[in-house]
Amino acid sequence: MADTPNKKPWLVGMHYRMRTVAFAMMFVASALHSTGKSYSPGLWSLLVLLFLIYPHLQYYRACRARKPLEAEMHNLLIDSVLLGLAVAALGFPLWITFSAFLGTISNNTANMNWRGAGKTLLAFPAGALVGYAVSGFTLSPATGWPATFFCIVGLSAYLIAMGNISFARISRLRLTREALRLRETELVDANQTLHRKLQEIDLLQDQLREQANRDALTGLFNRRYLDSTLDRELARCKREGQPLALILIDIDHFKQINDTYGHQAGDEILLQLGMLLGRMARSADVACRYGGEEFLLLMPTMPLEVAIERAEELRLAFGEMIVPFGNFRLKATLSIGVSAYPGHGTFAEELIRHADKALYRAKHSGRNRVEVWDPEAVMSGAQ
């Protein structure tokens, strides 16, 4: 977590408590060591300032710093310097020196890894040199049994407390890591579920688009789809210099079939014609139910002469079909109008209109036939 100005991190508070207790214990050990010795008022003042007042000043400094954690790491090194100064002023009593050095190097290593140990090995002697400069060199390594016992007990308690704090911290980190791992697993599962849902949505959207473009009864494309496809295919044929043909189909006497046998019979006729168109259409062709009993077959790159042949094949094939319906065997015929680009028009609406006029001519010329748009017949009034 990034440092925030004037916000106390957990580590600063923990160090403050540890420093306050440890330095107070060092003061008690120094006082026990003073038995039989005459400490000067200046040395006592130094010990009080260092062991009893200094921890609170360092805490205040860290809390007021712009980066409290960085300031606290500096405080740890200052601890090492001042502890070196203190033990030098006391004459390097063995157990007090050992306790101070082991405590500060353990703390620095725990917070700054091996770099902290190396910095302590420089800071602690540097503080001792300052102590030499202030109080002069004295060497009094012997410590009485009260000070020795207190240092052993105090140092043990300090190291146990550090181990307990480390264990508690590691336990919290382990629980946090497990929670994060569980959350990560949940997020992965949720992401996979979301991905599946999105795929299902995409599939449903494709199905809806397909349904919106398909006739529910025959399964062929509907007029809506034709309106967008015809313009696109016509533009492509214009670019590539290719022909395009339209076959407009109508079932002869379809109303009579409905009136005689019912609409279900009419639907069966429509369905069979749709299936026939689907079988006869090329992969590039677009077979549509244009409306009611009218169907349209769009054939890109198809020359007019070939389109006429295909229309005749369709008419003959449908005329030979027998459609079972209950006890009846139904038959019907087709009237077909054909128009083609570029000879019969250059716009989609024009081609459809001309195919419709050709279909109209087929209807009024006896039905069951194929007629092609003929501009000359229009001029003469025949179409």
Short mmCIF file of C-alpha atoms in Angstrom, two decimals:
data_model
loop_
_atom_site.label_atom_id
_atom_site.label_comp_id
_atom_site.label_asym_id
_atom_site.label_seq_id
_atom_site.Cartn_x
_atom_site.Cartn_y
_atom_site.Cartn_z
CA MET A 1 0.00 0.00 0.00
CA ALA A 2 1.37 3.40 -0.96
CA ASP A 3 2.34 5.77 1.82
CA THR A 4 -0.14 8.51 2.58
CA PRO A 5 0.91 11.77 4.27
CA ASN A 6 -0.05 11.95 7.98
CA LYS A 7 -1.53 8.45 7.92
CA LYS A 8 0.15 6.00 10.29
CA PRO A 9 0.96 2.63 8.68
CA TRP A 10 0.67 -0.51 10.79
CA LEU A 11 4.45 -1.03 10.82
CA VAL A 12 5.14 2.41 12.33
CA GLY A 13 2.78 1.77 15.24
CA MET A 14 4.21 -1.71 15.85
CA HIS A 15 7.79 -0.40 15.85
CA TYR A 16 6.81 2.37 18.24
CA ARG A 17 5.49 -0.13 20.77
CA MET A 18 8.49 -2.45 20.35
CA ARG A 19 10.98 0.44 20.54
CA THR A 20 9.35 1.94 23.63
CA VAL A 21 9.41 -1.37 25.54
CA ALA A 22 12.89 -2.43 24.35
CA PHE A 23 14.52 0.92 25.11
CA ALA A 24 12.84 1.03 28.55
CA MET A 25 14.30 -2.42 29.22
CA MET A 26 17.73 -1.13 28.13
CA PHE A 27 17.33 1.73 30.62
CA VAL A 28 16.52 -0.76 33.41
CA ALA A 29 19.52 -2.93 32.44
CA SER A 30 21.77 0.17 32.45
CA ALA A 31 20.41 1.18 35.86
CA LEU A 32 21.08 -2.32 37.23
CA HIS A 33 24.57 -2.15 35.76
CA SER A 34 25.17 1.18 37.53
CA THR A 35 25.16 -0.52 40.95
CA GLY A 36 28.47 0.27 42.55
CA LYS A 37 29.34 2.74 39.83
CA SER A 38 29.06 6.48 39.83
CA TYR A 39 27.33 7.59 36.63
CA SER A 40 27.74 11.29 35.94
CA PRO A 41 24.63 13.48 35.62
CA GLY A 42 25.50 13.90 31.95
CA LEU A 43 25.45 10.11 31.38
CA TRP A 44 22.16 9.72 33.21
CA SER A 45 20.72 12.55 31.13
CA LEU A 46 21.93 10.77 27.98
CA LEU A 47 20.36 7.47 29.09
CA VAL A 48 17.02 9.12 29.96
CA LEU A 49 16.95 11.03 26.69
CA LEU A 50 17.91 7.99 24.61
CA PHE A 51 15.94 5.22 26.29
CA LEU A 52 12.86 7.02 27.62
CA ILE A 53 12.26 10.11 25.46
CA TYR A 54 13.82 9.22 22.09
CA PRO A 55 11.22 6.50 21.09
CA HIS A 56 8.39 9.03 21.32
CA LEU A 57 10.30 11.60 19.26
CA GLN A 58 10.97 9.05 16.53
CA TYR A 59 7.32 8.01 16.46
CA TYR A 60 6.25 11.64 16.11
CA ARG A 61 8.78 12.12 13.32
CA ALA A 62 7.57 9.07 11.37
CA CYS A 63 3.90 10.03 11.72
CA ARG A 64 4.55 13.56 10.47
CA ALA A 65 6.74 12.45 7.55
CA ARG A 66 5.42 12.60 3.97
CA LYS A 67 6.44 8.94 3.59
CA PRO A 68 6.05 7.33 7.04
CA LEU A 69 7.43 3.91 6.05
CA GLU A 70 10.56 5.38 4.51
CA ALA A 71 11.06 7.58 7.59
CA GLU A 72 10.66 4.51 9.84
CA MET A 73 13.40 2.64 7.95
CA HIS A 74 15.68 5.61 8.66
CA ASN A 75 14.61 5.47 12.32
CA LEU A 76 15.87 1.87 12.54
CA LEU A 77 19.35 2.93 11.44
CA ILE A 78 19.29 5.86 13.87
CA ASP A 79 18.42 3.31 16.58
CA SER A 80 21.60 1.39 15.71
CA VAL A 81 23.76 4.52 15.83
CA LEU A 82 22.36 5.66 19.19
CA LEU A 83 22.59 2.21 20.75
CA GLY A 84 26.25 2.06 19.69
CA LEU A 85 26.77 5.47 21.29
CA ALA A 86 25.04 4.36 24.51
CA VAL A 87 27.03 1.15 25.01
CA ALA A 88 30.28 3.04 24.26
CA ALA A 89 29.34 5.63 26.92
CA LEU A 90 28.69 2.77 29.38
CA GLY A 91 32.08 1.18 28.63
CA PHE A 92 30.78 -1.74 26.55
CA PRO A 93 29.22 -3.89 29.30
CA LEU A 94 29.13 -7.33 27.70
CA TRP A 95 25.47 -8.37 28.07
CA ILE A 96 24.09 -4.90 27.54
CA THR A 97 26.23 -4.49 24.38
CA PHE A 98 25.26 -7.97 23.15
CA SER A 99 21.56 -7.35 23.79
CA ALA A 100 21.61 -3.94 22.09
CA PHE A 101 23.53 -5.19 19.06
CA LEU A 102 21.53 -8.42 18.61
CA GLY A 103 18.22 -6.59 19.05
CA THR A 104 18.99 -3.86 16.51
CA ILE A 105 20.59 -6.14 13.90
CA SER A 106 17.64 -8.61 14.18
CA ASN A 107 15.12 -5.80 13.77
CA ASN A 108 16.94 -4.25 10.80
CA THR A 109 17.37 -7.61 9.09
CA ALA A 110 13.69 -8.45 9.57
CA ASN A 111 12.67 -5.13 7.97
CA MET A 112 15.36 -4.62 5.32
CA ASN A 113 16.69 -8.18 4.68
CA TRP A 114 20.47 -8.62 4.40
CA ARG A 115 20.96 -4.99 3.48
CA GLY A 116 19.64 -4.09 6.93
CA ALA A 117 22.25 -6.36 8.54
CA GLY A 118 25.03 -4.74 6.53
CA LYS A 119 23.85 -1.24 7.40
CA THR A 120 23.70 -2.19 11.09
CA LEU A 121 27.30 -3.41 10.97
CA LEU A 122 28.23 0.09 9.84
CA ALA A 123 25.79 2.13 11.96
CA PHE A 124 26.41 0.47 15.34
CA PRO A 125 30.24 0.97 15.28
CA ALA A 126 29.70 4.50 13.94
CA GLY A 127 27.60 5.27 17.01
CA ALA A 128 30.31 3.76 19.24
CA LEU A 129 32.89 6.06 17.65
CA VAL A 130 30.66 9.03 18.42
CA GLY A 131 30.45 7.75 22.02
CA TYR A 132 34.23 7.63 22.16
CA ALA A 133 34.38 11.21 20.96
CA VAL A 134 31.85 12.37 23.55
CA SER A 135 32.84 10.44 26.69
CA GLY A 136 36.29 9.16 25.91
CA PHE A 137 37.32 5.53 25.62
CA THR A 138 36.35 3.40 28.59
CA LEU A 139 36.08 -0.38 28.75
CA SER A 140 34.06 -2.05 31.49
CA PRO A 141 32.77 -5.35 30.02
CA ALA A 142 31.82 -7.05 33.28
CA THR A 143 28.13 -7.05 34.21
CA GLY A 144 26.74 -8.10 37.55
CA TRP A 145 24.30 -10.95 37.82
CA PRO A 146 21.16 -8.70 38.10
CA ALA A 147 21.98 -6.89 34.86
CA THR A 148 23.07 -10.14 33.19
CA PHE A 149 19.90 -11.98 34.19
CA PHE A 150 17.70 -9.08 33.13
CA CYS A 151 19.45 -8.83 29.74
CA ILE A 152 19.04 -12.55 29.11
CA VAL A 153 15.37 -12.52 30.06
CA GLY A 154 14.69 -9.22 28.28
CA LEU A 155 16.51 -10.24 25.09
CA SER A 156 14.70 -13.58 25.03
CA ALA A 157 11.36 -11.86 25.52
CA TYR A 158 12.19 -9.35 22.78
CA LEU A 159 13.15 -12.07 20.28
CA ILE A 160 10.07 -14.14 21.19
CA ALA A 161 7.88 -11.08 20.69
CA MET A 162 9.49 -10.46 17.28
CA GLY A 163 8.89 -14.10 16.34
CA ASN A 164 5.26 -13.92 17.48
CA ILE A 165 4.68 -10.70 15.53
CA SER A 166 6.30 -12.26 12.46
CA PHE A 167 4.18 -15.41 12.85
CA ALA A 168 0.99 -13.39 13.23
CA ARG A 169 1.91 -11.29 10.20
CA ILE A 170 2.74 -14.37 8.13
CA SER A 171 -0.52 -16.01 9.22
CA ARG A 172 -2.50 -12.95 8.16
CA LEU A 173 -0.62 -12.86 4.87
CA ARG A 174 -1.30 -16.56 4.35
CA LEU A 175 -4.99 -16.06 5.04
CA THR A 176 -5.01 -13.05 2.74
CA ARG A 177 -3.22 -15.05 0.05
CA GLU A 178 -5.72 -17.90 0.40
CA ALA A 179 -8.59 -15.43 0.22
CA LEU A 180 -7.04 -13.84 -2.86
CA ARG A 181 -6.51 -17.25 -4.44
CA LEU A 182 -10.12 -18.15 -3.70
CA ARG A 183 -11.26 -14.81 -5.08
CA GLU A 184 -9.07 -15.36 -8.15
CA THR A 185 -10.65 -18.78 -8.66
CA GLU A 186 -14.09 -17.25 -8.27
CA LEU A 187 -13.19 -14.49 -10.72
CA VAL A 188 -11.84 -17.03 -13.23
CA ASP A 189 -15.05 -19.08 -12.88
CA ALA A 190 -17.13 -15.92 -13.18
CA ASN A 191 -15.13 -14.85 -16.22
CA GLN A 192 -15.60 -18.25 -17.85
CA THR A 193 -19.31 -18.14 -17.04
CA LEU A 194 -19.51 -14.63 -18.46
CA HIS A 195 -17.62 -15.77 -21.56
CA ARG A 196 -20.08 -18.64 -22.02
CA LYS A 197 -23.00 -16.30 -21.50
CA LEU A 198 -21.58 -13.88 -24.06
CA GLN A 199 -21.15 -16.76 -26.51
CA GLU A 200 -24.75 -17.81 -25.84
CA ILE A 201 -25.87 -14.21 -26.36
CA ASP A 202 -23.90 -14.01 -29.61
CA LEU A 203 -25.45 -17.31 -30.72
CA LEU A 204 -28.93 -16.10 -29.76
CA GLN A 205 -28.32 -12.83 -31.60
CA ASP A 206 -27.21 -14.79 -34.67
CA GLN A 207 -30.31 -16.95 -34.36
CA LEU A 208 -32.52 -13.90 -33.97
CA ARG A 209 -30.90 -12.28 -36.99
CA GLU A 210 -31.38 -15.50 -38.90
CA GLN A 211 -34.99 -15.75 -37.79
CA ALA A 212 -35.55 -12.12 -38.71
CA ASN A 213 -34.25 -12.88 -42.20
CA ARG A 214 -36.06 -16.21 -42.68
CA ASP A 215 -39.63 -17.11 -43.53
CA ALA A 216 -41.09 -19.12 -40.67
CA LEU A 217 -42.97 -21.59 -42.89
CA THR A 218 -40.54 -22.42 -45.70
CA GLY A 219 -37.21 -21.55 -44.08
CA LEU A 220 -36.26 -19.47 -47.12
CA PHE A 221 -35.04 -15.91 -46.84
CA ASN A 222 -37.74 -13.25 -46.55
CA ARG A 223 -38.30 -10.01 -48.39
CA ARG A 224 -36.45 -8.01 -45.73
CA TYR A 225 -33.29 -9.99 -46.41
CA LEU A 226 -33.77 -9.68 -50.17
CA ASP A 227 -33.99 -5.88 -49.96
CA SER A 228 -30.49 -5.65 -48.43
CA THR A 229 -28.94 -8.50 -50.44
CA LEU A 230 -30.13 -7.54 -53.91
CA ASP A 231 -28.53 -4.09 -53.76
CA ARG A 232 -25.27 -5.57 -52.53
CA GLU A 233 -25.13 -8.34 -55.13
CA LEU A 234 -26.11 -5.98 -57.93
CA ALA A 235 -23.34 -3.54 -56.94
CA ARG A 236 -20.83 -6.41 -56.91
CA CYS A 237 -21.90 -7.61 -60.36
CA LYS A 238 -21.58 -4.05 -61.68
CA ARG A 239 -18.03 -3.78 -60.31
CA GLU A 240 -16.99 -7.14 -61.72
CA GLY A 241 -18.84 -6.79 -65.04
CA GLN A 242 -20.99 -9.85 -64.30
CA PRO A 243 -24.69 -10.44 -65.15
CA LEU A 244 -27.43 -10.99 -62.59
CA ALA A 245 -30.85 -12.62 -63.03
CA LEU A 246 -34.12 -12.59 -61.10
CA ILE A 247 -36.80 -15.27 -61.28
CA LEU A 248 -40.14 -14.23 -59.79
CA ILE A 249 -42.45 -17.21 -59.14
CA ASP A 250 -46.17 -17.46 -58.43
CA ILE A 251 -48.28 -20.56 -57.70
CA ASP A 252 -51.19 -20.78 -60.11
CA HIS A 253 -54.71 -20.84 -58.63
CA PHE A 254 -53.33 -20.82 -55.11
CA LYS A 255 -56.46 -19.16 -53.67
CA GLN A 256 -58.54 -21.93 -55.15
CA ILE A 257 -56.38 -24.53 -53.39
CA ASN A 258 -56.86 -22.74 -50.09
CA ASP A 259 -60.61 -22.41 -50.60
CA THR A 260 -61.01 -26.06 -51.62
CA TYR A 261 -58.64 -27.89 -49.27
CA GLY A 262 -57.96 -25.32 -46.54
CA HIS A 263 -55.02 -23.18 -45.60
CA GLN A 264 -53.05 -26.12 -44.24
CA ALA A 265 -53.06 -27.63 -47.72
CA GLY A 266 -51.86 -24.29 -49.09
CA ASP A 267 -49.10 -24.21 -46.50
CA GLU A 268 -47.99 -27.69 -47.55
CA ILE A 269 -47.78 -26.55 -51.19
CA LEU A 270 -45.73 -23.51 -50.13
CA LEU A 271 -43.44 -25.71 -48.04
CA GLN A 272 -42.81 -28.15 -50.88
CA LEU A 273 -42.02 -25.31 -53.29
CA GLY A 274 -39.63 -23.81 -50.76
CA MET A 275 -37.84 -27.15 -50.42
CA LEU A 276 -37.62 -27.48 -54.20
CA LEU A 277 -36.10 -23.99 -54.52
CA GLY A 278 -33.61 -24.81 -51.79
CA ARG A 279 -32.48 -27.94 -53.66
CA MET A 280 -32.21 -26.26 -57.06
CA ALA A 281 -30.51 -23.04 -55.92
CA ARG A 282 -26.75 -22.70 -56.20
CA SER A 283 -24.69 -21.77 -53.15
CA ALA A 284 -24.44 -18.21 -54.49
CA ASP A 285 -28.18 -17.93 -55.20
CA VAL A 286 -30.65 -16.40 -52.77
CA ALA A 287 -34.07 -18.08 -52.61
CA CYS A 288 -36.75 -15.93 -50.95
CA ARG A 289 -40.41 -16.10 -50.14
CA TYR A 290 -41.36 -12.78 -51.63
CA GLY A 291 -44.86 -12.64 -50.18
CA GLY A 292 -47.95 -14.87 -50.04
CA GLU A 293 -47.60 -17.46 -52.79
CA GLU A 294 -44.85 -15.52 -54.59
CA PHE A 295 -41.19 -16.58 -54.44
CA LEU A 296 -38.07 -14.97 -55.87
CA LEU A 297 -34.76 -16.52 -56.83
CA LEU A 298 -31.80 -14.12 -57.04
CA MET A 299 -28.98 -15.52 -59.17
CA PRO A 300 -25.76 -13.44 -59.24
CA THR A 301 -23.40 -13.95 -62.23
CA MET A 302 -26.20 -15.81 -64.05
CA PRO A 303 -26.68 -14.92 -67.79
CA LEU A 304 -30.25 -14.40 -68.94
CA GLU A 305 -30.28 -17.46 -71.24
CA VAL A 306 -29.18 -19.79 -68.44
CA ALA A 307 -31.67 -18.18 -66.05
CA ILE A 308 -34.49 -18.94 -68.48
CA GLU A 309 -33.37 -22.58 -68.62
CA ARG A 310 -33.30 -22.76 -64.83
CA ALA A 311 -36.77 -21.25 -64.65
CA GLU A 312 -38.09 -23.88 -67.06
CA GLU A 313 -36.46 -26.67 -65.04
CA LEU A 314 -38.10 -25.30 -61.90
CA ARG A 315 -41.51 -25.03 -63.57
CA LEU A 316 -41.35 -28.57 -64.91
CA ALA A 317 -40.05 -30.04 -61.65
CA PHE A 318 -42.83 -28.43 -59.62
CA GLY A 319 -45.50 -29.38 -62.16
CA GLU A 320 -44.51 -33.03 -61.79
CA MET A 321 -44.68 -32.93 -57.98
CA ILE A 322 -47.54 -34.61 -56.13
CA VAL A 323 -48.11 -33.19 -52.66
CA PRO A 324 -49.81 -35.63 -50.25
CA PHE A 325 -52.41 -34.02 -47.99
CA GLY A 326 -54.56 -36.41 -46.00
CA ASN A 327 -56.51 -38.47 -48.50
CA PHE A 328 -55.74 -36.02 -51.29
CA ARG A 329 -52.89 -35.82 -53.77
CA LEU A 330 -52.40 -32.18 -54.67
CA LYS A 331 -50.79 -30.76 -57.77
CA ALA A 332 -50.11 -27.19 -58.83
CA THR A 333 -48.24 -25.25 -61.51
CA LEU A 334 -46.06 -22.18 -61.60
CA SER A 335 -46.04 -18.95 -63.53
CA ILE A 336 -42.59 -17.37 -63.71
CA GLY A 337 -41.27 -13.96 -64.76
CA VAL A 338 -37.59 -13.40 -65.52
CA SER A 339 -35.53 -10.20 -65.72
CA ALA A 340 -31.77 -9.70 -65.82
CA TYR A 341 -29.05 -7.12 -65.43
CA PRO A 342 -27.86 -5.32 -67.46
CA GLY A 343 -30.37 -5.76 -70.25
CA HIS A 344 -33.55 -5.21 -68.22
CA GLY A 345 -32.44 -2.58 -65.78
CA THR A 346 -29.58 -1.29 -63.64
CA PHE A 347 -31.40 -0.78 -60.32
CA ALA A 348 -32.87 -3.34 -57.94
CA GLU A 349 -36.37 -1.86 -57.98
CA GLU A 350 -36.30 -1.75 -61.78
CA LEU A 351 -35.32 -5.40 -62.10
CA ILE A 352 -38.02 -6.53 -59.63
CA ARG A 353 -40.65 -4.41 -61.39
CA HIS A 354 -39.73 -5.88 -64.76
CA ALA A 355 -39.74 -9.44 -63.41
CA ASP A 356 -43.17 -8.74 -61.93
CA LYS A 357 -44.44 -7.47 -65.30
CA ALA A 358 -43.09 -10.60 -66.97
CA LEU A 359 -44.86 -12.72 -64.33
CA TYR A 360 -48.06 -10.77 -64.98
CA ARG A 361 -47.71 -11.59 -68.67
CA ALA A 362 -47.24 -15.28 -67.86
CA LYS A 363 -50.42 -15.24 -65.73
CA HIS A 364 -52.45 -13.63 -68.48
CA SER A 365 -51.02 -15.82 -71.20
CA GLY A 366 -52.43 -19.06 -69.84
CA ARG A 367 -50.30 -19.68 -66.67
CA ASN A 368 -47.85 -22.54 -66.16
CA ARG A 369 -45.25 -20.82 -68.28
CA VAL A 370 -42.05 -18.73 -68.14
CA GLU A 371 -42.02 -15.20 -69.54
CA VAL A 372 -39.07 -12.82 -69.90
CA TRP A 373 -39.28 -9.06 -69.60
CA ASP A 374 -39.49 -7.67 -73.13
CA PRO A 375 -39.21 -3.89 -73.56
CA GLU A 376 -40.51 -4.19 -77.13
CA ALA A 377 -43.64 -5.94 -75.91
CA VAL A 378 -44.23 -2.98 -73.56
CA MET A 379 -43.93 -0.57 -76.45
CA SER A 380 -46.48 -2.60 -78.40
CA GLY A 381 -48.79 -2.90 -75.39
CA ALA A 382 -48.42 -6.68 -75.07
CA GLN A 383 -46.76 -6.46 -71.67
#
